[in-house]
Amino acid sequence: MAATTVEIRRTTVLEPTRESARGGGKKVPLTVFDRASTDGYIPAVFAWNGPAPTNDALKEGLLAAVARFPHLAGRFAADEHGRKCFKLNDAGVLVVEATADADLADALAHNVSTHINELYPKADTEREGEPIFNVQLTRYTCGGLVIGTACHHQVADGQSMSVFYTAWATAVRTDSAVLPSPFTDRSATAVPRSPPAPEFDHRNIEFKGERSSSHSYKVLPLDRIKNLAVHFPDEFVTDLKARVGARCSTFQCLLAHVWKKITTARDLAPDDLTRVRLAVNCRGRAKPPVPMDFFGNMVLWAFPTMQVRDLLSCSYPAVVGVIRDAVARVDSDYIQSFVDFGETEHGAIEDGGGDELASTAATPGMVFCPDLEVDSWLGFRFHDLDFGYGPPCAFLPPDLPIDGIMIFVPSCAAKGGVDLFMALDHDYVETFKQICYSIDN
């Protein structure tokens, strides 16, 4: 099949109307959760078969939705101490309109991976005044639509973006008659004790302190890191859960399985330690809990860790137990300690004695081996992304240039199941493919 050409037809910045704008021009500090997240843009790409709503309808719905999420229409700025902050100035979101000279079904079946990086806007963290949220609407010859977005992670985590995408779809589907009012008070999610009393070594866990494990990861040439997708049908997931026996989530079961298989493929020494950096939504774990529709960042990480020998010899229930215990340690006490740590750092910088915190989030080419990093989008309600003509027919993963990074997403396939998108050092890819569906006894 010939290469697909994507041609940009129009680029505009959509600003909320004066009547709908809610930013007010105020500056809002980044919370410690924002600072711990990736300082960069995260792409997401979805496809819908035709017919699809017009670009005008999509843009009108986008404007109506964005007005309720003022951080997305704002910009990054600096506060009086020179620290990065949000400026809620309603400067707008970037919208790129494009066409692709191919049939969407053909592209999805054959070569969409070759032009996936042309289906979302390329935002630049270094460019002054860069929009925080960017959208590309790409039309295929058959009438199919691909929506690609690039949102800066310091403004919102995956849970938040799920809420926003659903709000946008609902606005288009209902002609803006139904719009949410999300919880956007960032300060309420990070209230320190007086005096603050951090109890854990957050400088080296969530940030790049002198003893942070992120210093030990090597870097590979990007062409050594291969992206792959694995589909786990519902029947496979059901069988896996039966092996675990006890009640456990789809995510915990699949993570235990994939952790075993990747570790086998990597052929690690039995005495090596392997751990998973696992994102944990803290909204319901904090005291008091934060509303699930809070728009911002409220994720920390659990670190289930096992010796290779134990991981490969233990039963699925035992590995799931290790994962569950690690997640349980991210409790209200841990979250409060993290918030208190953020307050002590903020005070040190105001006094002129602190250093800017650097997130431990991975960078391109990084090799997590013998470890993994995993994110679950299984709570992302893809079926709610209905702009009026049905849910998406595909989620298209962008390049993941980091060895050992994994994302679990609900499959858009008619029969359900779970899709795993991941990246591995190419030396281990073939072995992993050969064993990824074999369930341990």
Short mmCIF file of C-alpha atoms in Angstrom, two decimals:
data_model
loop_
_atom_site.label_atom_id
_atom_site.label_comp_id
_atom_site.label_asym_id
_atom_site.label_seq_id
_atom_site.Cartn_x
_atom_site.Cartn_y
_atom_site.Cartn_z
CA MET A 1 0.00 0.00 0.00
CA ALA A 2 1.31 3.45 -0.95
CA ALA A 3 2.39 5.84 1.79
CA THR A 4 -0.38 8.07 3.11
CA THR A 5 0.07 11.82 2.70
CA VAL A 6 -1.36 14.03 5.45
CA GLU A 7 -1.82 17.64 4.37
CA ILE A 8 -2.53 20.51 6.76
CA ARG A 9 -5.31 22.73 5.41
CA ARG A 10 -5.85 25.23 8.21
CA THR A 11 -4.47 26.20 11.62
CA THR A 12 -6.38 28.40 14.06
CA VAL A 13 -6.40 29.29 17.74
CA LEU A 14 -9.89 29.06 19.21
CA GLU A 15 -10.51 31.39 22.15
CA PRO A 16 -13.51 31.11 24.48
CA THR A 17 -16.03 33.92 24.01
CA ARG A 18 -16.02 36.75 26.53
CA GLU A 19 -19.38 35.49 27.84
CA SER A 20 -18.21 31.91 28.37
CA ALA A 21 -14.60 32.55 29.49
CA ARG A 22 -13.91 31.60 33.11
CA GLY A 23 -10.16 32.10 33.46
CA GLY A 24 -10.18 35.71 34.59
CA GLY A 25 -6.45 36.16 33.91
CA LYS A 26 -5.39 34.88 37.33
CA LYS A 27 -2.15 33.00 37.96
CA VAL A 28 -2.44 29.57 39.57
CA PRO A 29 0.59 27.79 41.07
CA LEU A 30 1.45 24.25 39.98
CA THR A 31 0.76 21.74 42.74
CA VAL A 32 3.39 19.23 43.82
CA PHE A 33 1.38 16.62 41.85
CA ASP A 34 1.75 18.77 38.71
CA ARG A 35 5.50 19.06 39.28
CA ALA A 36 5.88 15.30 39.65
CA SER A 37 4.20 14.62 36.29
CA THR A 38 5.88 14.63 32.88
CA ASP A 39 7.06 18.09 31.82
CA GLY A 40 5.95 17.57 28.25
CA TYR A 41 3.07 16.99 25.86
CA ILE A 42 1.23 13.65 25.79
CA PRO A 43 -0.40 12.69 22.47
CA ALA A 44 -3.66 10.74 22.16
CA VAL A 45 -5.16 9.67 18.81
CA PHE A 46 -8.63 8.22 18.14
CA ALA A 47 -10.34 7.18 14.89
CA TRP A 48 -14.02 7.12 13.87
CA ASN A 49 -15.50 5.58 10.74
CA GLY A 50 -17.63 7.90 8.63
CA PRO A 51 -20.02 9.56 8.73
CA ALA A 52 -18.59 11.94 11.30
CA PRO A 53 -19.54 15.43 12.55
CA THR A 54 -18.30 18.43 10.59
CA ASN A 55 -15.18 20.29 11.66
CA ASP A 56 -17.34 23.31 12.49
CA ALA A 57 -19.48 21.22 14.84
CA LEU A 58 -16.38 19.75 16.47
CA LYS A 59 -14.85 23.21 16.95
CA GLU A 60 -18.04 24.70 18.38
CA GLY A 61 -18.32 21.84 20.87
CA LEU A 62 -14.63 22.16 21.71
CA LEU A 63 -15.01 25.85 22.49
CA ALA A 64 -18.06 25.22 24.68
CA ALA A 65 -16.26 22.46 26.60
CA VAL A 66 -12.93 24.28 26.97
CA ALA A 67 -14.68 27.25 28.58
CA ARG A 68 -15.50 24.92 31.51
CA PHE A 69 -11.86 23.78 31.73
CA PRO A 70 -10.01 27.14 31.87
CA HIS A 71 -6.58 25.56 32.45
CA LEU A 72 -6.69 24.03 28.96
CA ALA A 73 -7.26 27.45 27.38
CA GLY A 74 -4.54 29.10 29.49
CA ARG A 75 -0.78 29.33 29.12
CA PHE A 76 2.29 28.69 31.23
CA ALA A 77 3.82 31.76 32.89
CA ALA A 78 6.12 32.59 35.80
CA ASP A 79 5.10 33.75 39.29
CA GLU A 80 6.82 36.45 41.36
CA HIS A 81 9.54 33.96 42.40
CA GLY A 82 10.21 32.92 38.80
CA ARG A 83 8.49 29.57 39.26
CA LYS A 84 6.38 28.06 36.50
CA CYS A 85 2.64 28.57 36.97
CA PHE A 86 -0.60 28.57 34.97
CA LYS A 87 -2.02 31.81 33.66
CA LEU A 88 -5.76 31.42 33.10
CA ASN A 89 -5.94 34.04 30.37
CA ASP A 90 -8.38 32.26 28.01
CA ALA A 91 -5.76 32.52 25.23
CA GLY A 92 -7.33 29.48 23.57
CA VAL A 93 -6.51 26.07 22.10
CA LEU A 94 -4.75 25.31 18.82
CA VAL A 95 -6.83 23.50 16.17
CA VAL A 96 -5.19 22.03 13.04
CA GLU A 97 -7.43 20.83 10.20
CA ALA A 98 -5.92 18.28 7.83
CA THR A 99 -6.75 15.70 5.14
CA ALA A 100 -5.26 12.26 4.43
CA ASP A 101 -5.29 10.77 0.92
CA ALA A 102 -6.32 7.28 2.03
CA ASP A 103 -9.29 5.20 3.11
CA LEU A 104 -9.35 5.02 6.91
CA ALA A 105 -10.13 1.30 7.06
CA ASP A 106 -7.20 0.56 4.71
CA ALA A 107 -4.89 2.79 6.76
CA LEU A 108 -5.93 1.10 10.03
CA ALA A 109 -5.39 -2.33 8.51
CA HIS A 110 -2.03 -1.63 6.88
CA ASN A 111 0.04 1.48 7.41
CA VAL A 112 -1.38 3.92 9.94
CA SER A 113 1.72 3.41 12.13
CA THR A 114 3.85 4.96 9.37
CA HIS A 115 2.02 8.29 9.59
CA ILE A 116 0.73 8.24 13.20
CA ASN A 117 3.08 11.08 14.13
CA GLU A 118 1.44 13.29 11.49
CA LEU A 119 -1.99 12.91 13.13
CA TYR A 120 -1.46 15.13 16.18
CA PRO A 121 0.05 18.63 16.59
CA LYS A 122 3.73 18.95 17.49
CA ALA A 123 3.82 21.21 20.51
CA ASP A 124 7.08 22.65 21.79
CA THR A 125 7.65 23.00 25.52
CA GLU A 126 10.39 25.59 24.91
CA ARG A 127 8.28 27.92 22.75
CA GLU A 128 6.92 30.90 24.66
CA GLY A 129 3.15 31.23 24.67
CA GLU A 130 2.67 27.66 23.39
CA PRO A 131 -0.94 26.46 23.82
CA ILE A 132 -1.40 23.92 26.61
CA PHE A 133 -3.94 21.91 24.59
CA ASN A 134 -3.66 21.22 20.85
CA VAL A 135 -6.02 19.37 18.52
CA GLN A 136 -5.78 18.02 14.96
CA LEU A 137 -8.83 16.96 12.94
CA THR A 138 -7.81 14.74 10.00
CA ARG A 139 -10.34 13.67 7.34
CA TYR A 140 -9.80 10.54 5.25
CA THR A 141 -11.17 10.06 1.73
CA CYS A 142 -13.93 7.73 2.98
CA GLY A 143 -15.31 10.34 5.40
CA GLY A 144 -13.52 8.78 8.37
CA LEU A 145 -12.16 11.07 11.06
CA VAL A 146 -9.06 10.95 13.24
CA ILE A 147 -8.79 13.30 16.21
CA GLY A 148 -5.27 13.67 17.56
CA THR A 149 -4.50 15.76 20.64
CA ALA A 150 -1.37 16.91 22.43
CA CYS A 151 -1.91 18.09 26.00
CA HIS A 152 0.77 19.16 28.45
CA HIS A 153 0.86 16.60 31.26
CA GLN A 154 1.44 19.19 33.98
CA VAL A 155 -2.10 20.49 33.41
CA ALA A 156 -3.92 17.15 33.67
CA ASP A 157 -3.58 13.40 34.21
CA GLY A 158 -5.32 10.65 32.25
CA GLN A 159 -8.39 10.61 34.51
CA SER A 160 -8.86 14.35 33.91
CA MET A 161 -8.45 14.10 30.16
CA SER A 162 -10.99 11.28 30.08
CA VAL A 163 -13.48 13.63 31.76
CA PHE A 164 -12.63 16.40 29.28
CA TYR A 165 -12.86 14.25 26.13
CA THR A 166 -16.26 12.96 27.29
CA ALA A 167 -17.40 16.55 27.92
CA TRP A 168 -16.29 17.60 24.43
CA ALA A 169 -18.09 14.66 22.80
CA THR A 170 -21.24 15.38 24.80
CA ALA A 171 -21.13 19.07 23.83
CA VAL A 172 -20.98 18.16 20.13
CA ARG A 173 -23.65 15.45 20.44
CA THR A 174 -26.09 17.69 22.35
CA ASP A 175 -25.29 20.97 20.54
CA SER A 176 -23.75 22.25 23.82
CA ALA A 177 -26.99 21.70 25.74
CA VAL A 178 -25.18 19.42 28.23
CA LEU A 179 -21.95 20.74 29.73
CA PRO A 180 -20.23 19.61 32.95
CA SER A 181 -18.90 21.79 35.73
CA PRO A 182 -15.73 19.96 36.75
CA PHE A 183 -13.97 20.54 40.06
CA THR A 184 -10.99 22.77 39.18
CA ASP A 185 -9.75 24.07 42.56
CA ARG A 186 -6.16 22.79 42.53
CA SER A 187 -5.35 24.27 45.95
CA ALA A 188 -7.95 21.98 47.59
CA THR A 189 -6.03 18.89 46.45
CA ALA A 190 -2.76 19.81 48.17
CA VAL A 191 -3.48 21.16 51.66
CA PRO A 192 -0.39 20.73 53.90
CA ARG A 193 -0.41 20.20 57.64
CA SER A 194 0.80 23.03 59.86
CA PRO A 195 3.67 22.63 60.25
CA PRO A 196 4.28 20.30 57.26
CA ALA A 197 5.73 16.92 58.28
CA PRO A 198 6.84 14.77 55.32
CA GLU A 199 7.56 11.19 56.44
CA PHE A 200 8.95 9.63 53.24
CA ASP A 201 11.91 10.31 50.94
CA HIS A 202 9.89 12.03 48.21
CA ARG A 203 12.93 13.89 46.84
CA ASN A 204 14.29 10.53 45.67
CA ILE A 205 11.02 8.70 44.97
CA GLU A 206 8.90 11.12 42.93
CA PHE A 207 11.76 13.47 42.03
CA LYS A 208 15.36 13.21 40.83
CA GLY A 209 17.26 13.52 44.06
CA GLU A 210 20.82 12.32 44.49
CA ARG A 211 19.66 8.79 45.39
CA SER A 212 16.87 8.49 42.83
CA SER A 213 16.83 5.16 40.95
CA SER A 214 16.22 7.03 37.68
CA HIS A 215 19.93 7.94 37.65
CA SER A 216 20.85 4.29 37.05
CA TYR A 217 18.84 3.74 33.83
CA LYS A 218 20.84 3.64 30.62
CA VAL A 219 19.84 5.12 27.24
CA LEU A 220 19.53 3.35 23.88
CA PRO A 221 19.44 4.70 20.30
CA LEU A 222 15.76 5.22 19.46
CA ASP A 223 15.87 2.76 16.56
CA ARG A 224 16.65 -0.03 19.06
CA ILE A 225 13.33 0.52 20.85
CA LYS A 226 10.40 -1.19 19.13
CA ASN A 227 6.72 -0.46 19.63
CA LEU A 228 4.30 -3.36 19.71
CA ALA A 229 0.62 -3.96 20.37
CA VAL A 230 -0.86 -7.07 21.99
CA HIS A 231 -4.60 -7.80 22.07
CA PHE A 232 -5.89 -9.84 25.02
CA PRO A 233 -9.39 -11.13 24.17
CA ASP A 234 -12.08 -11.31 26.86
CA GLU A 235 -11.74 -15.12 26.98
CA PHE A 236 -8.01 -14.82 27.75
CA VAL A 237 -8.68 -12.31 30.55
CA THR A 238 -11.42 -14.56 32.00
CA ASP A 239 -9.07 -17.56 31.97
CA LEU A 240 -6.31 -15.51 33.62
CA LYS A 241 -8.67 -14.34 36.37
CA ALA A 242 -9.71 -17.94 36.99
CA ARG A 243 -6.02 -18.81 37.59
CA VAL A 244 -5.76 -16.04 40.17
CA GLY A 245 -8.86 -17.32 41.93
CA ALA A 246 -9.28 -14.46 44.40
CA ARG A 247 -11.08 -11.27 43.43
CA CYS A 248 -8.78 -9.09 41.39
CA SER A 249 -9.06 -6.44 38.73
CA THR A 250 -8.45 -7.02 35.04
CA PHE A 251 -5.49 -4.64 35.32
CA GLN A 252 -3.84 -6.48 38.23
CA CYS A 253 -4.19 -9.87 36.48
CA LEU A 254 -2.80 -8.65 33.17
CA LEU A 255 0.04 -6.74 34.82
CA ALA A 256 1.10 -9.84 36.78
CA HIS A 257 1.06 -11.88 33.55
CA VAL A 258 2.94 -9.34 31.40
CA TRP A 259 5.50 -8.64 34.15
CA LYS A 260 6.32 -12.36 34.18
CA LYS A 261 6.54 -12.62 30.38
CA ILE A 262 8.69 -9.52 29.80
CA THR A 263 11.05 -10.59 32.58
CA THR A 264 11.34 -14.03 30.93
CA ALA A 265 12.01 -12.45 27.52
CA ARG A 266 14.71 -10.21 28.99
CA ASP A 267 16.51 -13.30 30.37
CA LEU A 268 17.48 -11.53 33.58
CA ALA A 269 19.70 -13.05 36.26
CA PRO A 270 17.68 -14.89 38.97
CA ASP A 271 19.08 -12.68 41.73
CA ASP A 272 18.19 -9.40 39.98
CA LEU A 273 15.44 -7.23 41.41
CA THR A 274 12.70 -6.08 39.03
CA ARG A 275 10.09 -3.49 39.85
CA VAL A 276 7.13 -1.81 38.19
CA ARG A 277 6.46 1.93 38.39
CA LEU A 278 2.68 1.89 38.58
CA ALA A 279 0.49 5.01 38.40
CA VAL A 280 -2.06 5.27 41.23
CA ASN A 281 -5.03 7.66 41.14
CA CYS A 282 -5.02 9.41 44.53
CA ARG A 283 -8.41 11.14 44.32
CA GLY A 284 -10.33 8.55 46.34
CA ARG A 285 -7.35 7.70 48.58
CA ALA A 286 -6.75 11.18 50.00
CA LYS A 287 -8.36 12.38 53.25
CA PRO A 288 -10.69 14.03 52.62
CA PRO A 289 -11.21 12.42 49.19
CA VAL A 290 -11.06 14.63 46.11
CA PRO A 291 -13.98 14.50 43.64
CA MET A 292 -13.35 12.08 40.76
CA ASP A 293 -14.15 14.89 38.31
CA PHE A 294 -11.27 17.01 39.66
CA PHE A 295 -9.42 18.41 36.65
CA GLY A 296 -5.67 18.41 37.22
CA ASN A 297 -3.01 15.95 38.35
CA MET A 298 -3.49 13.67 41.32
CA VAL A 299 -1.37 10.62 40.57
CA LEU A 300 1.47 9.06 42.56
CA TRP A 301 3.28 5.77 41.96
CA ALA A 302 3.45 2.38 43.58
CA PHE A 303 6.57 0.23 43.14
CA PRO A 304 5.82 -3.50 43.37
CA THR A 305 9.25 -5.18 43.50
CA MET A 306 10.32 -8.83 43.30
CA GLN A 307 13.45 -10.86 42.81
CA VAL A 308 13.44 -12.32 39.29
CA ARG A 309 13.60 -15.89 40.63
CA ASP A 310 10.51 -15.29 42.80
CA LEU A 311 8.55 -13.47 40.10
CA LEU A 312 9.01 -16.31 37.61
CA SER A 313 8.37 -19.14 40.08
CA CYS A 314 5.50 -17.60 42.07
CA SER A 315 1.85 -18.23 41.27
CA TYR A 316 -0.33 -15.54 39.72
CA PRO A 317 -2.15 -14.95 43.05
CA ALA A 318 1.21 -14.31 44.76
CA VAL A 319 2.33 -11.76 42.13
CA VAL A 320 -1.08 -10.05 42.21
CA GLY A 321 -0.67 -9.88 46.00
CA VAL A 322 2.67 -8.07 45.65
CA ILE A 323 1.10 -5.57 43.23
CA ARG A 324 -1.93 -5.03 45.48
CA ASP A 325 0.23 -4.54 48.61
CA ALA A 326 2.40 -1.94 46.85
CA VAL A 327 -0.67 -0.01 45.69
CA ALA A 328 -2.15 -0.14 49.21
CA ARG A 329 0.95 1.64 50.55
CA VAL A 330 -0.08 4.73 48.55
CA ASP A 331 -2.61 5.58 51.27
CA SER A 332 -3.85 8.81 52.81
CA ASP A 333 -0.77 9.06 55.07
CA TYR A 334 1.59 8.73 52.11
CA ILE A 335 -0.38 11.28 50.07
CA GLN A 336 -0.38 13.77 52.97
CA SER A 337 3.38 13.28 53.39
CA PHE A 338 3.85 14.05 49.69
CA VAL A 339 1.74 17.22 49.97
CA ASP A 340 3.73 18.30 53.04
CA PHE A 341 6.98 17.69 51.14
CA GLY A 342 5.72 19.98 48.38
CA GLU A 343 5.03 22.70 50.94
CA THR A 344 8.52 22.47 52.48
CA GLU A 345 10.09 22.72 49.01
CA HIS A 346 7.89 25.66 48.09
CA GLY A 347 8.91 27.47 51.27
CA ALA A 348 12.61 26.80 50.65
CA ILE A 349 12.43 28.31 47.15
CA GLU A 350 10.56 31.38 48.45
CA ASP A 351 13.36 31.80 50.99
CA GLY A 352 15.92 31.57 48.19
CA GLY A 353 17.45 28.29 49.33
CA GLY A 354 15.71 25.51 47.38
CA ASP A 355 16.29 23.87 44.03
CA GLU A 356 13.58 23.41 41.41
CA LEU A 357 12.18 19.88 41.59
CA ALA A 358 12.80 17.60 38.58
CA SER A 359 10.30 14.84 37.86
CA THR A 360 11.50 11.23 37.53
CA ALA A 361 9.28 10.82 34.47
CA ALA A 362 11.07 8.95 31.68
CA THR A 363 12.77 10.61 28.71
CA PRO A 364 13.11 9.30 25.11
CA GLY A 365 15.61 6.46 24.74
CA MET A 366 15.52 5.56 28.42
CA VAL A 367 15.80 1.82 29.18
CA PHE A 368 13.82 0.69 32.24
CA CYS A 369 15.26 -2.84 32.11
CA PRO A 370 15.10 -4.71 34.52
CA ASP A 371 12.10 -2.56 35.45
CA LEU A 372 8.82 -1.53 33.82
CA GLU A 373 6.52 1.48 33.90
CA VAL A 374 2.80 0.97 33.43
CA ASP A 375 -0.26 3.15 33.05
CA SER A 376 -3.83 1.90 32.94
CA TRP A 377 -6.47 3.59 30.81
CA LEU A 378 -8.93 0.78 31.52
CA GLY A 379 -11.14 3.25 33.40
CA PHE A 380 -11.21 5.52 30.33
CA ARG A 381 -14.77 5.28 29.04
CA PHE A 382 -14.02 5.05 25.32
CA HIS A 383 -17.68 4.27 24.56
CA ASP A 384 -18.56 7.75 25.91
CA LEU A 385 -16.42 9.37 23.19
CA ASP A 386 -19.51 9.57 20.99
CA PHE A 387 -19.69 12.81 19.01
CA GLY A 388 -23.07 11.76 17.58
CA TYR A 389 -22.16 8.87 15.29
CA GLY A 390 -20.95 6.23 17.74
CA PRO A 391 -17.80 5.51 19.75
CA PRO A 392 -14.30 5.40 18.19
CA CYS A 393 -13.35 2.42 16.05
CA ALA A 394 -9.70 2.59 17.14
CA PHE A 395 -7.28 4.08 19.64
CA LEU A 396 -3.98 4.71 17.88
CA PRO A 397 -0.90 4.67 20.10
CA PRO A 398 1.83 7.21 19.33
CA ASP A 399 5.45 6.12 19.35
CA LEU A 400 6.59 5.19 22.87
CA PRO A 401 10.38 5.73 22.70
CA ILE A 402 11.09 4.22 26.14
CA ASP A 403 12.03 0.58 26.77
CA GLY A 404 9.68 -1.07 29.26
CA ILE A 405 6.80 1.42 29.10
CA MET A 406 3.29 -0.05 28.84
CA ILE A 407 -0.27 1.27 28.50
CA PHE A 408 -3.35 -0.91 28.97
CA VAL A 409 -6.44 0.40 27.16
CA PRO A 410 -9.94 -1.02 26.64
CA SER A 411 -10.10 -2.49 23.14
CA CYS A 412 -12.29 -0.69 20.60
CA ALA A 413 -12.87 -4.07 18.90
CA ALA A 414 -16.49 -5.24 18.76
CA LYS A 415 -15.70 -8.25 20.96
CA GLY A 416 -14.06 -6.18 23.70
CA GLY A 417 -10.92 -7.27 25.50
CA VAL A 418 -7.83 -5.26 26.38
CA ASP A 419 -5.10 -3.84 24.17
CA LEU A 420 -1.57 -3.47 25.50
CA PHE A 421 0.68 -0.92 23.81
CA MET A 422 4.29 -1.15 24.83
CA ALA A 423 7.90 -0.56 23.82
CA LEU A 424 10.82 -2.94 24.24
CA ASP A 425 14.46 -3.24 23.29
CA HIS A 426 14.20 -5.07 19.96
CA ASP A 427 16.49 -7.85 21.30
CA TYR A 428 13.57 -9.12 23.40
CA VAL A 429 10.59 -8.50 21.13
CA GLU A 430 10.43 -11.86 19.29
CA THR A 431 10.75 -13.91 22.48
CA PHE A 432 8.01 -11.86 24.14
CA LYS A 433 5.69 -12.36 21.15
CA GLN A 434 6.21 -16.11 21.32
CA ILE A 435 5.27 -16.40 25.02
CA CYS A 436 2.85 -13.54 25.70
CA TYR A 437 -0.26 -15.76 25.43
CA SER A 438 1.08 -18.72 27.43
CA ILE A 439 -0.49 -18.76 30.89
CA ASP A 440 1.68 -20.20 33.67
CA ASN A 441 0.38 -23.22 35.56
#
